[in-house]
GROMACS .gro file of C-alpha atoms in nm:
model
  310
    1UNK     CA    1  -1.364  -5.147   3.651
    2UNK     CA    2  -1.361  -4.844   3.418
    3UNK     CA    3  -1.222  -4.836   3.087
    4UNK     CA    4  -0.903  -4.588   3.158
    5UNK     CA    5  -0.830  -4.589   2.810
    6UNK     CA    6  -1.183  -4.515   2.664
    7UNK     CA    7  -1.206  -4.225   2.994
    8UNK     CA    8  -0.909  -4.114   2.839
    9UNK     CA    9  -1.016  -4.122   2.427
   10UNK     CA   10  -1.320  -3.909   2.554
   11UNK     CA   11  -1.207  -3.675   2.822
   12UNK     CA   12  -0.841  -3.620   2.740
   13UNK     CA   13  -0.561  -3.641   3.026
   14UNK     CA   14  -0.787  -3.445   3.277
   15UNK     CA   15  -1.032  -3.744   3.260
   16UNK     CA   16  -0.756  -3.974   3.419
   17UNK     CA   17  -0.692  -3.755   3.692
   18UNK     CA   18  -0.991  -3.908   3.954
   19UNK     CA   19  -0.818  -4.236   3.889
   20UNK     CA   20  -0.476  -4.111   3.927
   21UNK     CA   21  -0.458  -4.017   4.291
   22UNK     CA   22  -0.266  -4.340   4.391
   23UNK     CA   23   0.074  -4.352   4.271
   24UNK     CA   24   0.084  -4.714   4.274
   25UNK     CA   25  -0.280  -4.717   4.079
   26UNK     CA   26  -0.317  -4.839   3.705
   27UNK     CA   27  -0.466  -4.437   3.625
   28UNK     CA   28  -0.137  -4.281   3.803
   29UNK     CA   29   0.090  -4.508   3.543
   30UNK     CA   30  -0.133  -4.414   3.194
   31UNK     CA   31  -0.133  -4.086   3.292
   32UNK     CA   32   0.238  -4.053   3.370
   33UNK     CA   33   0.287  -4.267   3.032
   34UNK     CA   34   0.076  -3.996   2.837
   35UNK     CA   35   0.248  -3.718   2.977
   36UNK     CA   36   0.641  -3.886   2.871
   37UNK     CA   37   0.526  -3.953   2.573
   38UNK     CA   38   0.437  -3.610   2.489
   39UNK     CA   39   0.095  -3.500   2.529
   40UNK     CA   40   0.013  -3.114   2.476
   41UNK     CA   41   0.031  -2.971   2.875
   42UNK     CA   42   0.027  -2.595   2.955
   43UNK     CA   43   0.258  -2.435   3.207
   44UNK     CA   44   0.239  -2.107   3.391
   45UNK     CA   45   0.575  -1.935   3.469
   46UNK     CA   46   0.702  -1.590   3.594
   47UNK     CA   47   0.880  -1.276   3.434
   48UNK     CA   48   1.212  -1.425   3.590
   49UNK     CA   49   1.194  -1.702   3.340
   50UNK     CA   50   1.135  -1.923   3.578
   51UNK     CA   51   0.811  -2.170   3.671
   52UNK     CA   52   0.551  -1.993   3.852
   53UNK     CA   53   0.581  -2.199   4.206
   54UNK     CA   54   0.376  -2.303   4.492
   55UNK     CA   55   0.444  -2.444   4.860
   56UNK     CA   56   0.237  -2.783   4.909
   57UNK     CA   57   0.308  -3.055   5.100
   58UNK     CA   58   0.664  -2.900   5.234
   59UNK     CA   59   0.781  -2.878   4.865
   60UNK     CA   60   0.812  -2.626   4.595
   61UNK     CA   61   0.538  -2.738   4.308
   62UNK     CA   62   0.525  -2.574   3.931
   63UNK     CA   63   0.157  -2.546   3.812
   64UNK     CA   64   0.078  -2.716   3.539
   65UNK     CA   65  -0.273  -2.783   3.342
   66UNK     CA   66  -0.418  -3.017   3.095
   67UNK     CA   67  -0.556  -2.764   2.865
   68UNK     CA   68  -0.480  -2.397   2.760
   69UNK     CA   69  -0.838  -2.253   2.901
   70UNK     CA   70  -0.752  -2.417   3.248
   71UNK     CA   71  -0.401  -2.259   3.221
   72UNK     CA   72  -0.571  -1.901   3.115
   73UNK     CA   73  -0.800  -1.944   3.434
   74UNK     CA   74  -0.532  -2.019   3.648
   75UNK     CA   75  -0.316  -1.715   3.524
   76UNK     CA   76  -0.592  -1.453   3.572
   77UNK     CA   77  -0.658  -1.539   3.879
   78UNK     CA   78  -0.257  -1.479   3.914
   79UNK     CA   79  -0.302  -1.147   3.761
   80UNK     CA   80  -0.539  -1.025   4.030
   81UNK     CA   81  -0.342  -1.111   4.330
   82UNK     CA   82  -0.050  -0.891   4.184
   83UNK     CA   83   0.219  -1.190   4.018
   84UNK     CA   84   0.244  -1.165   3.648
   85UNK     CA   85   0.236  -1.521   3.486
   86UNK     CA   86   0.258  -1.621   3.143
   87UNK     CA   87   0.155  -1.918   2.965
   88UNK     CA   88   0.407  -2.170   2.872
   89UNK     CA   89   0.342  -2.494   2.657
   90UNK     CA   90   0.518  -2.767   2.752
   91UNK     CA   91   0.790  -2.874   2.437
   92UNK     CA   92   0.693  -3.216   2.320
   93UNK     CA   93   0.952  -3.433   2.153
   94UNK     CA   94   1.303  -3.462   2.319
   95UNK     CA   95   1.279  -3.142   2.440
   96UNK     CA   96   0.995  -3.290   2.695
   97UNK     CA   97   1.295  -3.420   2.897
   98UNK     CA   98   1.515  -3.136   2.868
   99UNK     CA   99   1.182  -2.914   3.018
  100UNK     CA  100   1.130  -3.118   3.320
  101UNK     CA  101   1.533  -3.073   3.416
  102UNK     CA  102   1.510  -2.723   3.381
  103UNK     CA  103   1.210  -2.721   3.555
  104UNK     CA  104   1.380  -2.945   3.801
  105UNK     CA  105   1.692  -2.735   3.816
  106UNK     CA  106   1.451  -2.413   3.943
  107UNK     CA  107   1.356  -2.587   4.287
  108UNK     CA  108   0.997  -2.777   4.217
  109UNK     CA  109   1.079  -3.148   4.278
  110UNK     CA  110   0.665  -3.201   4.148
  111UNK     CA  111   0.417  -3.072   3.887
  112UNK     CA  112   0.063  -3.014   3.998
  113UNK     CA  113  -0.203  -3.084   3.748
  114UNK     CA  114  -0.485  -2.859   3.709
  115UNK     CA  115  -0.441  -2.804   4.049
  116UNK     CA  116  -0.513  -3.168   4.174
  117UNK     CA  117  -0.219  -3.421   4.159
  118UNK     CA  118   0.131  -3.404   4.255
  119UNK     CA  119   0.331  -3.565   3.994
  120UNK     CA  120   0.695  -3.576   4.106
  121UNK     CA  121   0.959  -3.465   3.801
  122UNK     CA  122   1.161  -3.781   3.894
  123UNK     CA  123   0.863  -4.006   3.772
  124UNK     CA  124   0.818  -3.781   3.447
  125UNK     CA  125   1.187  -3.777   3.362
  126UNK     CA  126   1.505  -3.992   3.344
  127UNK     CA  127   1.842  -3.906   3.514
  128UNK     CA  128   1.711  -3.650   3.740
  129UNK     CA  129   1.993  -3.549   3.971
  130UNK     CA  130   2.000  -3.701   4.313
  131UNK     CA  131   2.233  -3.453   4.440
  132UNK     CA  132   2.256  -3.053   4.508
  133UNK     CA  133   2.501  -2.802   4.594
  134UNK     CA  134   2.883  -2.822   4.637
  135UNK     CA  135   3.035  -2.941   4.333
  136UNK     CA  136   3.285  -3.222   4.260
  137UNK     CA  137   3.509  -3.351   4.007
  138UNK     CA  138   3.195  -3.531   3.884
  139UNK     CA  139   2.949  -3.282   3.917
  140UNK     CA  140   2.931  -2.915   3.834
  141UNK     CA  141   2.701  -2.674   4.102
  142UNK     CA  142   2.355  -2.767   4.163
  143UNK     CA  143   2.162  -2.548   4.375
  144UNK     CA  144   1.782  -2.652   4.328
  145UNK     CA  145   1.710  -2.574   4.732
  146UNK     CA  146   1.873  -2.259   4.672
  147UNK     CA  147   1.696  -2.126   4.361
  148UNK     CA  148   1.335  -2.268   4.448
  149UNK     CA  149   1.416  -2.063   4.793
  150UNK     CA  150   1.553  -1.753   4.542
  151UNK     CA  151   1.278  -1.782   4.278
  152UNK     CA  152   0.959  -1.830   4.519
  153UNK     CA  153   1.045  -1.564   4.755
  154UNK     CA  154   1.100  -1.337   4.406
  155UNK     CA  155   0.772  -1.401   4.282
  156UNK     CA  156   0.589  -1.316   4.619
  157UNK     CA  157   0.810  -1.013   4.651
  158UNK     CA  158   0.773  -0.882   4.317
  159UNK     CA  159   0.364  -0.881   4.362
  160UNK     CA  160   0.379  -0.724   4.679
  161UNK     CA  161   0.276  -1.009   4.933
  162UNK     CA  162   0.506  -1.060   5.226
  163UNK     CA  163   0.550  -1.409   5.387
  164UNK     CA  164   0.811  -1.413   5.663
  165UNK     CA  165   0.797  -1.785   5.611
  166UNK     CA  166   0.942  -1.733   5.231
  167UNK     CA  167   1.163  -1.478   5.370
  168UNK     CA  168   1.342  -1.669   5.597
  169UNK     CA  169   1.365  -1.995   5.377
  170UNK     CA  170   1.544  -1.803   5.102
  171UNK     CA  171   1.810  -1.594   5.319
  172UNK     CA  172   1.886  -1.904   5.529
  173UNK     CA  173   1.960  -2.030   5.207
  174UNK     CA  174   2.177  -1.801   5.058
  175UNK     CA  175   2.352  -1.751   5.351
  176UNK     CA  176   2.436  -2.114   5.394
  177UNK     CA  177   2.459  -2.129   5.004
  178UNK     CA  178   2.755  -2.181   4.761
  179UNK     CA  179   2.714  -1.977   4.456
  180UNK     CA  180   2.957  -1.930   4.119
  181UNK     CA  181   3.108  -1.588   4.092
  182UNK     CA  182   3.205  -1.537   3.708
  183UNK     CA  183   3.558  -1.388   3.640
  184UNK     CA  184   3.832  -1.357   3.395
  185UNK     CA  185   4.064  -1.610   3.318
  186UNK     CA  186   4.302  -1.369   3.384
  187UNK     CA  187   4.572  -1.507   3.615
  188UNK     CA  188   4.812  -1.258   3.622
  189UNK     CA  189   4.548  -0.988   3.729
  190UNK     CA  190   4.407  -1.247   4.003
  191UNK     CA  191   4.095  -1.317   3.831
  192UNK     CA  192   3.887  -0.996   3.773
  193UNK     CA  193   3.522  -1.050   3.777
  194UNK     CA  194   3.366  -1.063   3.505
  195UNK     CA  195   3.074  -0.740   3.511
  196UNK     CA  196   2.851  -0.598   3.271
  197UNK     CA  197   2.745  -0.178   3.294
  198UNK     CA  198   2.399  -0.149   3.417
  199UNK     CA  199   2.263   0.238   3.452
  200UNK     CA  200   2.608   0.381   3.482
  201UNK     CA  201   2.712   0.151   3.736
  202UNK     CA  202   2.967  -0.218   3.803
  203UNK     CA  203   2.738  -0.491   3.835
  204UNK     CA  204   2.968  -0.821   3.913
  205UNK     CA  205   2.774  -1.178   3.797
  206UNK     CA  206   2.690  -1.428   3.994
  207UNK     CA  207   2.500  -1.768   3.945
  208UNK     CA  208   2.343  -1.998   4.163
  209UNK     CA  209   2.452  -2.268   3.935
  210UNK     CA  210   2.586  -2.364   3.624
  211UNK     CA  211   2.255  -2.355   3.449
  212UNK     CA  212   2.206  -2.033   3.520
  213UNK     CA  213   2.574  -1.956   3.405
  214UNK     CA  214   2.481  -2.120   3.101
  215UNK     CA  215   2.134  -1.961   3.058
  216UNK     CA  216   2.306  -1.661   3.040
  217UNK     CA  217   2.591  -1.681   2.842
  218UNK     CA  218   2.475  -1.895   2.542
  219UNK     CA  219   2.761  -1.911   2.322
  220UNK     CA  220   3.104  -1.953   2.566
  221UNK     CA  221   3.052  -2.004   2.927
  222UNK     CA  222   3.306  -1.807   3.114
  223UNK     CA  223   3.543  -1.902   3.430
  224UNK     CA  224   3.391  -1.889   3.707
  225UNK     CA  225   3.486  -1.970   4.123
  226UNK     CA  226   3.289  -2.104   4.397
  227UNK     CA  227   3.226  -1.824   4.669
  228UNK     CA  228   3.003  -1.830   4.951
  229UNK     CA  229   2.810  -1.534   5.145
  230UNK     CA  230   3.074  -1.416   5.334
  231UNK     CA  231   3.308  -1.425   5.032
  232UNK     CA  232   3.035  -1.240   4.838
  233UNK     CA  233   3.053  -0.973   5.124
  234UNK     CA  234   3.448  -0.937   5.038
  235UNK     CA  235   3.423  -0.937   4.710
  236UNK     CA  236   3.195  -0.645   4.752
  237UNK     CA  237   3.402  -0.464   5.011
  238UNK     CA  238   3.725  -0.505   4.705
  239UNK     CA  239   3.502  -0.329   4.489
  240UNK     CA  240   3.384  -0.027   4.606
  241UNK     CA  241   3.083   0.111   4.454
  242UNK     CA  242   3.014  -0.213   4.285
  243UNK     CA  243   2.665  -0.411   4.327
  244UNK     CA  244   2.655  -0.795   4.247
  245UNK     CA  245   2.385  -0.935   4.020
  246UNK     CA  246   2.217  -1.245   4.136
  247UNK     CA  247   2.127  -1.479   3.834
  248UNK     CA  248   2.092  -1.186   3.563
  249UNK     CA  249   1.942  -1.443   3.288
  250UNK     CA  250   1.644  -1.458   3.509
  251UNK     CA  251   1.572  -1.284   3.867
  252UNK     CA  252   1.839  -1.030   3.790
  253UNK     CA  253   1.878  -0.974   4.164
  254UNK     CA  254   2.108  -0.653   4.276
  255UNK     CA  255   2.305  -0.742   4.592
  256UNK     CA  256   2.431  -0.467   4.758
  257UNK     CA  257   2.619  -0.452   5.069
  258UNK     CA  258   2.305  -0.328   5.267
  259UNK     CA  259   2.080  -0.626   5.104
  260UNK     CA  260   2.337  -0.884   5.202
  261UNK     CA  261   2.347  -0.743   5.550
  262UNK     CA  262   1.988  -0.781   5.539
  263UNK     CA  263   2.013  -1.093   5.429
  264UNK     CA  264   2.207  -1.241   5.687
  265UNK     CA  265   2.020  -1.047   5.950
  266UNK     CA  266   1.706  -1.284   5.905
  267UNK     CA  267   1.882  -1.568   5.803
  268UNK     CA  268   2.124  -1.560   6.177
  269UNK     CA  269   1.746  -1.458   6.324
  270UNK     CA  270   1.933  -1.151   6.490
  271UNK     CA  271   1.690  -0.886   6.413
  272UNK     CA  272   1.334  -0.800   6.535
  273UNK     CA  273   1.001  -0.857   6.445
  274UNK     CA  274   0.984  -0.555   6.255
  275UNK     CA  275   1.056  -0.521   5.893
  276UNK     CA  276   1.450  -0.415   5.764
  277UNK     CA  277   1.326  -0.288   5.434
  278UNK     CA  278   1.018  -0.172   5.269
  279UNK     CA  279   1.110  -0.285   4.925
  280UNK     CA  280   1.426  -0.459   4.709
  281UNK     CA  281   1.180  -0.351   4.453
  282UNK     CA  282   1.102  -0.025   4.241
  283UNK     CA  283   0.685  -0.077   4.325
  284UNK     CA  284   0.459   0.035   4.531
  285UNK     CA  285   0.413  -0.306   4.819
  286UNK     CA  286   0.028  -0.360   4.925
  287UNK     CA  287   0.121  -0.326   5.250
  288UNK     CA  288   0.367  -0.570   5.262
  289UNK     CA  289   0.758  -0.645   5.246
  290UNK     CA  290   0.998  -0.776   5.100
  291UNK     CA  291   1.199  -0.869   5.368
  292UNK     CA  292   1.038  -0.865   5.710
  293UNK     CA  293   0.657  -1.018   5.819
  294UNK     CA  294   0.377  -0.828   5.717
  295UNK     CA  295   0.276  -0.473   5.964
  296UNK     CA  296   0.004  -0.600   6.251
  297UNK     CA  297  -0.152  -0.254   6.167
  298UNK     CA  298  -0.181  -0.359   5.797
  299UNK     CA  299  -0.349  -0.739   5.856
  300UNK     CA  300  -0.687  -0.580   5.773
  301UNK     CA  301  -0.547  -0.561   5.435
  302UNK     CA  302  -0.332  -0.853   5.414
  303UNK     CA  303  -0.336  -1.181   5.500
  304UNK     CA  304  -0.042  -1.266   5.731
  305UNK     CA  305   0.007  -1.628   5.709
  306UNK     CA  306   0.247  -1.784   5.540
  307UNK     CA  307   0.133  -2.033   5.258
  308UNK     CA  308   0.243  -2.355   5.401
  309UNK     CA  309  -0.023  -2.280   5.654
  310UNK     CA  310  -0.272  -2.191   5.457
   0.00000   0.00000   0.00000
């Protein structure tokens, strides 16, 4: 039987990870006991703020690594298929915790290590939530579906790859979601939202959940309702010239009435097979879109399937 301990004195975490495939296997437990207790891991997350994620095994997965030159690897690779990651270390201490429920909170339910083992957050953390969505007098929003759905469509978006599989996920989600519309506690004026000026024009905030309420406004957290899609649509039609702004602490999404139409186009399956819009952002796509399957003529160029096939 091998020496897990001495593997691990000479090789580090990655040298438990051949040992480690079995969650039910002595390896699995030291390594999971290394990582709680704070060993040095590297991350790789997005310019949303948000964990860089992948699609494996039907679930949203953050990659993670076991040492900063595996993480650099990982990210230039990134780089050259069009995202743009950064390199994260993981907080050791009592902030470990706190990282794996925001991480949590963001939609992966797993880490993947050095791009091996599945490590799910529940086993790495206590009190992860067992519950999502509509809130209750014991719980506030959670929306984890809903923002993995929001964040990994984002990041394929934003480097110009288009996967109808993504696409569809994350507008069936938002148009079955519940999201937090922030406003003024203002009850004689009916509860204005609450909007910030962005390039001369009304952008009303809106949250997924409350972390991202939070994330965003640091020192007092304001009022907010629960709205869903259509209500989003209405408050949009009150406020004429207005655009909404999805999460601005991190994908700082612009909702206009045309986007949400959009939206709900693919997520009630109503439109065809050809793309509704060539970009929801201000780049150049490699041949791709951001919402609608990539171009037949352009799958010389691109590669068509969507990841949970691949």
């Amino acid at each position: 039987m091998a020496d897990l301990y001495r593997i691990f004195s000479d090789e580090g975490l990655a040298g438990l990870l051949p040992y480690a495939t079995n969650p039910n296997s002595h390896g699995y437990q030291i390594l999971v006991d290394k990582i709680r207790a704070g060993i040095p891991l590297s991350f790789i997350r997005t310019q949303m703020e948000a964990p860089h994620l992948v699609v494996k095994n039907g679930t949203y997965q953050a990659l993670f690594y076991t040492t900063p030159e595996k993480a650099q690897e990982q990210a230039d690779s990134l780089l050259a298929q069009g995202y743009k990651p950064t390199i994260e270390d993981l907080p050791d201490g009592h902030g470990r915790q706190g990282a794996f429920l925001w991480l949590f909170d963001h939609g992966p339910t797993h880490i993947l290590l050095d791009d091996t083992i599945s490590v799910p957050i529940d086993d790495l953390a206590d009190d992860v939530p067992d519950y999502d969505g509509q809130p209750t007098e014991e719980h506030m929003l959670r929306n984890r579906a809903l923002n993995g759905a929001t964040f990994y469509y984002l990041q394929q978006a934003a480097a110009g790859l288009g996967n109808l599989e993504a696409e569809i996920t994350w507008t069936k989600a938002m148009h079955r979601g519940t999201f937090l519309a922030a406003c003024v506690n203002d009850v004689t004026n009916d509860y204005p939202p609450l909007c910030i000026n962005v390039h001369g024009r009304q952008n009303l905030l809106i949250y997924t959940d409350w972390r991202q309420v939070q994330m965003d406004h640091i020192d007092e957290t304001p009022s907010c309702i629960t709205v869903n899609f259509e209500m989003l649509k209405n408050i949009l039609d009150s406020y004429r010239g207005s655009v909404l702004l999805l999460n601005h602490a991190t994908c700082a999404l612009a909702l206009d009435m045309d986007l949400l139409e959009q939206i709900e186009k693919s997520a009630t399956d109503t439109r065809s097979h050809e793309p509704t819009a060539t970009s929801i952002f201000d780049r150049e796509k490699k041949g791709a879109y951001s919402l609608g399957q990539v171009s037949e003529e352009d799958w010389d160029r691109v590669d068509p399937t969507p990841d949970f096939l691949k």
